[in-house]
């Protein structure tokens, strides 16, 4: 939220496991294994849930990183700058800004979902949800042509 404080609580009650201080407002969060990705300003932050520290700052967006999916060896971020960035993870807690693929959406990216080899991206300022082939960085199809409204809560198996 606006405080920039990230807190991990156990689902079934008990004490707070840990907190992390984010540099400013957190716009999105994604969790995978022992890692958390957060979007803030133009950056994506990768955090350890074991040590509650920031491991890496992924830089490259030119506007707010507003959508995130962290899944095993990949982090996908979407931004108001109209891009998706696919960050490839090189090993445990080892992320590099130079290992990134940039996809150009047709508007501010507000929703993301990731599946095996594919990415869904949605925007609130263009009436489209795009299905991407991740490895080739190309659009396979427009999933919902003529859609009106926000496309934030997308999921994919």
Coordinates of N, CA and C in Angstrom, one line a residue:
X1 N 0.8 -1.2 0.0 CA 0.0 0.0 0.0 C 0.8 1.3 0.0
X2 N 0.2 2.4 0.4 CA 0.9 3.7 0.4 C 2.1 3.7 1.3
X3 N 2.0 2.9 2.4 CA 3.1 3.0 3.4 C 4.4 2.4 3.0
X4 N 4.3 1.5 1.9 CA 5.5 0.8 1.5 C 5.9 -0.3 2.3
X5 N 5.1 -0.7 3.3 CA 5.4 -1.8 4.2 C 4.8 -3.1 3.8
X6 N 5.7 -4.1 3.6 CA 5.2 -5.4 3.2 C 5.3 -6.3 4.4
X7 N 4.2 -7.0 4.7 CA 4.2 -7.8 5.9 C 3.8 -9.2 5.6
X8 N 4.4 -10.3 6.1 CA 4.0 -11.6 5.9 C 3.3 -12.2 7.2
X9 N 2.1 -12.5 7.1 CA 1.3 -13.1 8.2 C 1.0 -14.6 7.9
X10 N 1.0 -15.4 8.9 CA 0.5 -16.8 8.6 C -1.0 -16.8 8.4
X11 N -1.4 -17.7 7.5 CA -2.8 -17.7 7.1 C -3.7 -18.1 8.3
X12 N -3.3 -19.0 9.1 CA -4.1 -19.5 10.2 C -3.9 -18.9 11.6
X13 N -3.4 -17.6 11.5 CA -3.2 -16.9 12.8 C -1.7 -17.1 13.2
X14 N -1.4 -16.3 14.3 CA -0.1 -16.4 14.8 C 0.7 -15.1 14.6
X15 N 1.9 -15.1 14.9 CA 2.7 -13.9 14.9 C 3.1 -13.5 13.4
X16 N 3.4 -12.3 13.2 CA 3.9 -11.8 11.9 C 5.3 -12.5 11.7
X17 N 5.5 -13.0 10.5 CA 6.7 -13.7 10.2 C 7.8 -12.7 9.8
X18 N 7.5 -11.6 9.2 CA 8.5 -10.6 8.9 C 7.9 -9.4 8.1
X19 N 8.7 -8.4 8.0 CA 8.3 -7.2 7.3 C 9.4 -6.7 6.4
X20 N 9.1 -6.1 5.4 CA 10.0 -5.5 4.4 C 9.6 -4.1 4.1
X21 N 10.5 -3.1 4.1 CA 10.2 -1.7 3.8 C 10.5 -1.4 2.4
X22 N 9.4 -1.2 1.6 CA 9.5 -0.8 0.2 C 9.8 0.7 0.1
X23 N 10.4 1.1 -1.0 CA 10.8 2.5 -1.0 C 9.6 3.5 -1.2
X24 N 8.5 3.0 -1.7 CA 7.3 3.9 -1.9 C 6.1 3.0 -2.1
X25 N 5.0 3.6 -2.6 CA 3.7 2.9 -2.8 C 3.9 1.6 -3.6
X26 N 3.3 0.5 -3.1 CA 3.4 -0.8 -3.8 C 2.1 -0.9 -4.6
X27 N 2.2 -1.1 -5.9 CA 1.1 -1.1 -6.8 C 0.7 -2.6 -7.1
X28 N 1.6 -3.5 -7.0 CA 1.2 -4.9 -7.3 C 2.2 -5.8 -6.6
X29 N 1.8 -7.1 -6.3 CA 2.6 -8.1 -5.6 C 2.3 -9.4 -6.3
X30 N 3.4 -10.2 -6.4 CA 3.3 -11.6 -6.8 C 4.2 -12.4 -6.0
X31 N 3.8 -13.6 -5.6 CA 4.6 -14.5 -4.7 C 4.8 -15.8 -5.5
X32 N 6.0 -16.3 -5.4 CA 6.3 -17.7 -5.9 C 7.5 -18.3 -5.1
X33 N 7.2 -19.4 -4.5 CA 8.2 -20.1 -3.6 C 8.6 -19.2 -2.5
X34 N 9.8 -18.9 -2.3 CA 10.3 -18.1 -1.2 C 10.6 -16.7 -1.7
X35 N 10.0 -16.3 -2.8 CA 10.3 -14.9 -3.3 C 9.0 -14.1 -3.5
X36 N 9.2 -12.8 -3.4 CA 8.0 -11.9 -3.6 C 8.5 -10.8 -4.6
X37 N 7.7 -10.5 -5.6 CA 8.0 -9.4 -6.6 C 7.0 -8.3 -6.3
X38 N 7.5 -7.1 -6.3 CA 6.6 -5.9 -6.0 C 6.9 -4.9 -7.1
X39 N 5.8 -4.2 -7.5 CA 5.9 -3.1 -8.5 C 5.8 -1.8 -7.8
X40 N 6.7 -0.9 -8.2 CA 6.7 0.4 -7.5 C 7.4 1.4 -8.5
X41 N 6.8 2.5 -8.7 CA 7.3 3.5 -9.7 C 7.7 2.7 -11.0
X42 N 8.9 2.9 -11.5 CA 9.3 2.2 -12.7 C 10.0 0.9 -12.5
X43 N 10.1 0.5 -11.3 CA 10.9 -0.7 -11.0 C 10.1 -1.9 -10.4
X44 N 10.8 -3.0 -10.5 CA 10.3 -4.3 -9.9 C 11.3 -4.7 -8.9
X45 N 10.8 -5.0 -7.7 CA 11.7 -5.4 -6.6 C 11.5 -6.9 -6.3
X46 N 12.6 -7.6 -6.2 CA 12.6 -9.0 -5.8 C 13.0 -9.2 -4.4
X47 N 12.2 -9.8 -3.6 CA 12.4 -9.9 -2.1 C 12.5 -11.3 -1.7
X48 N 13.3 -11.6 -0.7 CA 13.4 -12.9 -0.1 C 12.4 -13.0 1.1
X49 N 11.6 -14.1 1.1 CA 10.7 -14.3 2.2 C 11.4 -15.1 3.3
X50 N 12.6 -15.5 3.1 CA 13.4 -16.2 4.1 C 14.1 -15.1 5.0
X51 N 14.7 -14.1 4.3 CA 15.5 -13.1 5.1 C 14.9 -11.8 5.1
X52 N 13.8 -11.6 4.4 CA 13.0 -10.3 4.4 C 13.9 -9.1 3.9
X53 N 14.6 -9.4 2.9 CA 15.5 -8.3 2.3 C 15.3 -8.2 0.8
X54 N 15.6 -7.1 0.2 CA 15.5 -6.9 -1.2 C 16.7 -7.6 -1.9
X55 N 16.5 -8.5 -2.8 CA 17.6 -9.2 -3.5 C 18.1 -8.4 -4.7
X56 N 17.1 -7.8 -5.4 CA 17.4 -7.2 -6.7 C 16.4 -6.2 -7.1
X57 N 16.8 -5.1 -7.8 CA 15.9 -4.1 -8.3 C 16.0 -4.3 -9.9
X58 N 14.8 -4.6 -10.5 CA 14.8 -4.8 -12.0 C 14.3 -3.4 -12.5
X59 N 15.2 -2.8 -13.4 CA 14.9 -1.5 -13.9 C 14.7 -1.6 -15.4
X60 N 13.9 -0.7 -15.9 CA 13.7 -0.6 -17.3 C 12.4 0.0 -17.8
X61 N 11.3 -0.1 -16.9 CA 10.1 0.6 -17.3 C 10.2 2.1 -17.2
X62 N 9.4 2.8 -18.0 CA 9.4 4.3 -18.0 C 8.2 4.9 -17.3
X63 N 7.4 4.1 -16.7 CA 6.2 4.5 -16.0 C 5.9 3.5 -14.9
X64 N 4.9 3.6 -14.2 CA 4.5 2.7 -13.0 C 4.5 1.3 -13.5
X65 N 5.2 0.4 -12.8 CA 5.0 -1.1 -12.9 C 3.8 -1.5 -12.2
X66 N 2.7 -1.8 -12.9 CA 1.4 -1.9 -12.3 C 0.8 -3.3 -12.3
X67 N 1.5 -4.2 -13.0 CA 1.0 -5.6 -13.0 C 2.3 -6.5 -13.0
X68 N 2.1 -7.6 -12.3 CA 3.2 -8.6 -12.1 C 2.8 -10.0 -12.0
X69 N 3.6 -10.9 -12.5 CA 3.4 -12.3 -12.3 C 4.8 -12.9 -12.1
X70 N 5.1 -13.5 -10.9 CA 6.3 -14.2 -10.6 C 6.0 -15.6 -10.7
X71 N 6.7 -16.4 -11.6 CA 6.4 -17.8 -11.7 C 7.7 -18.5 -12.0
X72 N 8.1 -19.4 -11.1 CA 9.3 -20.1 -11.1 C 10.5 -19.3 -11.6
X73 N 11.0 -19.5 -12.8 CA 12.2 -18.9 -13.3 C 12.0 -17.6 -14.1
X74 N 10.8 -17.1 -14.0 CA 10.4 -15.9 -14.8 C 9.6 -14.9 -14.0
X75 N 9.9 -13.6 -14.2 CA 9.0 -12.6 -13.7 C 8.5 -11.7 -14.9
X76 N 7.2 -11.5 -15.0 CA 6.7 -10.7 -16.1 C 6.1 -9.5 -15.4
X77 N 6.5 -8.3 -15.9 CA 5.9 -7.1 -15.4 C 5.3 -6.3 -16.5
X78 N 4.2 -5.6 -16.2 CA 3.5 -4.7 -17.1 C 3.5 -3.3 -16.6
X79 N 3.5 -2.3 -17.4 CA 3.6 -0.9 -17.0 C 2.7 0.0 -17.7
X80 N 2.5 1.1 -17.1 CA 1.7 2.2 -17.8 C 2.5 2.7 -19.0
X81 N 3.7 2.4 -19.2 CA 4.5 2.8 -20.4 C 4.1 2.0 -21.6
X82 N 3.2 1.0 -21.5 CA 2.8 0.2 -22.6 C 3.6 -1.0 -22.9
X83 N 4.5 -1.3 -22.0 CA 5.4 -2.5 -22.2 C 5.2 -3.6 -21.2
X84 N 5.5 -4.8 -21.7 CA 5.6 -5.9 -20.8 C 7.1 -6.3 -20.8
X85 N 7.6 -6.6 -19.7 CA 9.0 -7.0 -19.6 C 9.1 -8.4 -19.0
X86 N 9.7 -9.3 -19.7 CA 9.9 -10.7 -19.3 C 11.3 -10.8 -18.7
X87 N 11.4 -10.9 -17.4 CA 12.7 -11.0 -16.8 C 13.1 -12.5 -16.6
X88 N 14.2 -12.9 -17.1 CA 14.6 -14.3 -16.9 C 15.5 -14.5 -15.7
X89 N 15.2 -15.4 -14.9 CA 15.9 -15.7 -13.6 C 17.0 -16.7 -13.9
X90 N 18.2 -16.4 -13.4 CA 19.4 -17.2 -13.7 C 19.8 -18.1 -12.7
X91 N 19.0 -18.2 -11.6 CA 19.4 -19.1 -10.5 C 18.8 -18.6 -9.3
X92 N 18.9 -19.2 -8.2 CA 18.4 -18.8 -6.9 C 18.8 -17.3 -6.6
X93 N 17.9 -16.5 -6.5 CA 18.1 -15.1 -6.1 C 19.1 -14.3 -7.0
X94 N 19.2 -14.8 -8.2 CA 20.2 -14.1 -9.1 C 19.4 -13.6 -10.4
X95 N 19.2 -12.3 -10.4 CA 18.4 -11.7 -11.5 C 19.3 -10.6 -12.2
X96 N 19.1 -10.5 -13.5 CA 19.9 -9.6 -14.2 C 19.0 -8.7 -15.1
X97 N 19.3 -7.4 -15.1 CA 18.5 -6.5 -15.9 C 18.8 -6.7 -17.4
X98 N 19.9 -7.2 -17.7 CA 20.2 -7.4 -19.2 C 19.5 -8.6 -19.8
X99 N 19.0 -9.5 -19.0 CA 18.3 -10.7 -19.5 C 16.8 -10.4 -19.4
X100 N 16.3 -9.6 -20.4 CA 14.9 -9.2 -20.4 C 14.4 -9.1 -21.8
X101 N 13.2 -9.5 -22.0 CA 12.5 -9.3 -23.3 C 11.4 -8.3 -23.1
X102 N 11.4 -7.4 -24.1 CA 10.4 -6.3 -24.0 C 9.3 -6.5 -25.1
X103 N 8.0 -6.6 -24.6 CA 6.9 -6.7 -25.5 C 6.1 -5.4 -25.5
X104 N 5.7 -4.9 -26.7 CA 5.0 -3.7 -26.8 C 3.4 -3.9 -26.8
X105 N 2.8 -3.6 -25.8 CA 1.3 -3.6 -25.7 C 0.7 -2.4 -26.4
X106 N -0.6 -2.4 -26.7 CA -1.2 -1.2 -27.3 C -1.7 -0.2 -26.3
X107 N -1.4 -0.3 -25.1 CA -1.8 0.7 -24.1 C -1.2 0.4 -22.8
X108 N -1.6 1.1 -21.7 CA -1.1 0.9 -20.4 C -1.4 -0.5 -19.9
X109 N -0.4 -1.3 -19.6 CA -0.6 -2.7 -19.1 C -1.1 -2.7 -17.7
X110 N -2.3 -3.2 -17.5 CA -2.9 -3.3 -16.1 C -3.2 -4.7 -15.6
X111 N -3.2 -5.6 -16.5 CA -3.5 -7.0 -16.1 C -2.6 -8.0 -16.8
X112 N -2.1 -9.0 -16.1 CA -1.2 -10.0 -16.6 C -1.6 -11.4 -16.1
X113 N -1.4 -12.4 -16.9 CA -1.5 -13.8 -16.5 C -0.4 -14.6 -17.3
X114 N 0.2 -15.6 -16.7 CA 1.2 -16.3 -17.4 C 0.9 -17.8 -17.3
X115 N 1.0 -18.5 -18.5 CA 0.9 -19.9 -18.6 C 2.1 -20.5 -19.2
X116 N 2.1 -21.8 -19.4 CA 3.2 -22.4 -20.1 C 3.5 -21.9 -21.5
X117 N 4.5 -21.1 -21.6 CA 4.9 -20.5 -22.9 C 4.1 -19.3 -23.4
X118 N 3.1 -18.9 -22.7 CA 2.2 -17.8 -23.1 C 2.0 -16.8 -22.0
X119 N 1.7 -15.6 -22.5 CA 1.3 -14.5 -21.6 C 0.1 -13.8 -22.0
X120 N -0.8 -13.5 -21.1 CA -2.0 -12.7 -21.4 C -1.7 -11.3 -20.9
X121 N -2.0 -10.3 -21.7 CA -1.9 -8.9 -21.2 C -3.1 -8.1 -21.5
X122 N -3.5 -7.3 -20.5 CA -4.7 -6.5 -20.7 C -4.5 -5.0 -20.3
X123 N -5.3 -4.2 -20.9 CA -5.1 -2.8 -20.7 C -6.5 -2.1 -20.4
X124 N -6.5 -1.0 -19.7 CA -7.8 -0.3 -19.5 C -8.0 0.8 -20.6
X125 N -7.0 1.1 -21.4 CA -7.2 2.2 -22.3 C -7.3 1.7 -23.8
X126 N -7.1 0.4 -24.0 CA -7.4 -0.2 -25.3 C -8.3 -1.4 -25.0
X127 N -9.3 -1.6 -25.8 CA -10.3 -2.7 -25.6 C -9.8 -4.0 -26.1
X128 N -8.6 -4.5 -25.6 CA -8.1 -5.7 -26.0 C -7.4 -6.5 -24.9
X129 N -7.5 -7.8 -24.9 CA -6.6 -8.6 -24.1 C -5.8 -9.4 -25.2
X130 N -4.5 -9.4 -25.0 CA -3.6 -10.0 -26.0 C -3.0 -11.3 -25.5
X131 N -2.9 -12.3 -26.3 CA -2.3 -13.6 -26.0 C -1.0 -13.6 -26.7
X132 N 0.1 -13.7 -26.0 CA 1.5 -13.6 -26.5 C 2.1 -15.0 -26.5
X133 N 2.9 -15.3 -27.5 CA 3.9 -16.4 -27.4 C 5.1 -15.9 -26.8
X134 N 5.4 -16.3 -25.6 CA 6.5 -15.7 -24.8 C 7.9 -15.8 -25.5
X135 N 8.3 -17.0 -25.9 CA 9.6 -17.2 -26.5 C 9.8 -16.4 -27.8
X136 N 8.8 -16.3 -28.6 CA 9.0 -15.5 -29.9 C 8.6 -14.1 -29.7
X137 N 8.1 -13.7 -28.6 CA 7.7 -12.3 -28.3 C 6.8 -11.8 -29.4
X138 N 5.8 -12.6 -29.7 CA 4.8 -12.1 -30.7 C 3.4 -12.4 -30.3
X139 N 2.5 -11.6 -30.8 CA 1.0 -11.7 -30.4 C 0.5 -12.9 -31.2
X140 N -0.2 -13.8 -30.5 CA -0.8 -15.0 -31.1 C -2.2 -14.6 -31.6
X141 N -2.9 -13.9 -30.7 CA -4.3 -13.5 -31.0 C -4.8 -12.4 -30.0
X142 N -5.9 -11.8 -30.4 CA -6.6 -10.9 -29.5 C -7.7 -11.8 -28.9
X143 N -7.7 -11.9 -27.6 CA -8.5 -12.9 -26.9 C -10.0 -12.4 -26.8
X144 N -10.2 -11.1 -26.5 CA -11.5 -10.6 -26.3 C -11.6 -9.3 -27.1
X145 N -11.9 -9.4 -28.4 CA -12.0 -8.1 -29.2 C -13.2 -7.3 -28.7
X146 N -13.0 -6.0 -28.7 CA -14.1 -5.1 -28.4 C -14.5 -5.0 -26.9
X147 N -13.6 -5.6 -26.0 CA -13.9 -5.6 -24.6 C -13.8 -4.2 -24.1
X148 N -14.7 -3.8 -23.2 CA -14.8 -2.5 -22.6 C -14.6 -2.6 -21.1
X149 N -13.7 -1.8 -20.5 CA -13.5 -1.8 -19.1 C -12.1 -2.2 -18.7
X150 N -11.9 -2.4 -17.4 CA -10.6 -2.8 -16.9 C -10.4 -4.3 -17.1
X151 N -9.1 -4.6 -17.1 CA -8.7 -6.0 -17.3 C -7.6 -6.4 -16.3
X152 N -7.9 -6.2 -15.0 CA -6.9 -6.5 -14.0 C -6.8 -7.9 -13.5
X153 N -7.9 -8.5 -13.2 CA -7.9 -9.8 -12.6 C -7.9 -11.0 -13.5
X154 N -6.8 -11.2 -14.2 CA -6.7 -12.3 -15.2 C -6.0 -13.5 -14.5
X155 N -6.4 -14.7 -14.9 CA -5.7 -15.9 -14.4 C -5.5 -16.8 -15.5
X156 N -4.6 -17.8 -15.4 CA -4.3 -18.8 -16.4 C -3.8 -20.0 -15.7
X157 N -4.2 -21.2 -16.1 CA -3.7 -22.4 -15.4 C -2.2 -22.6 -15.5

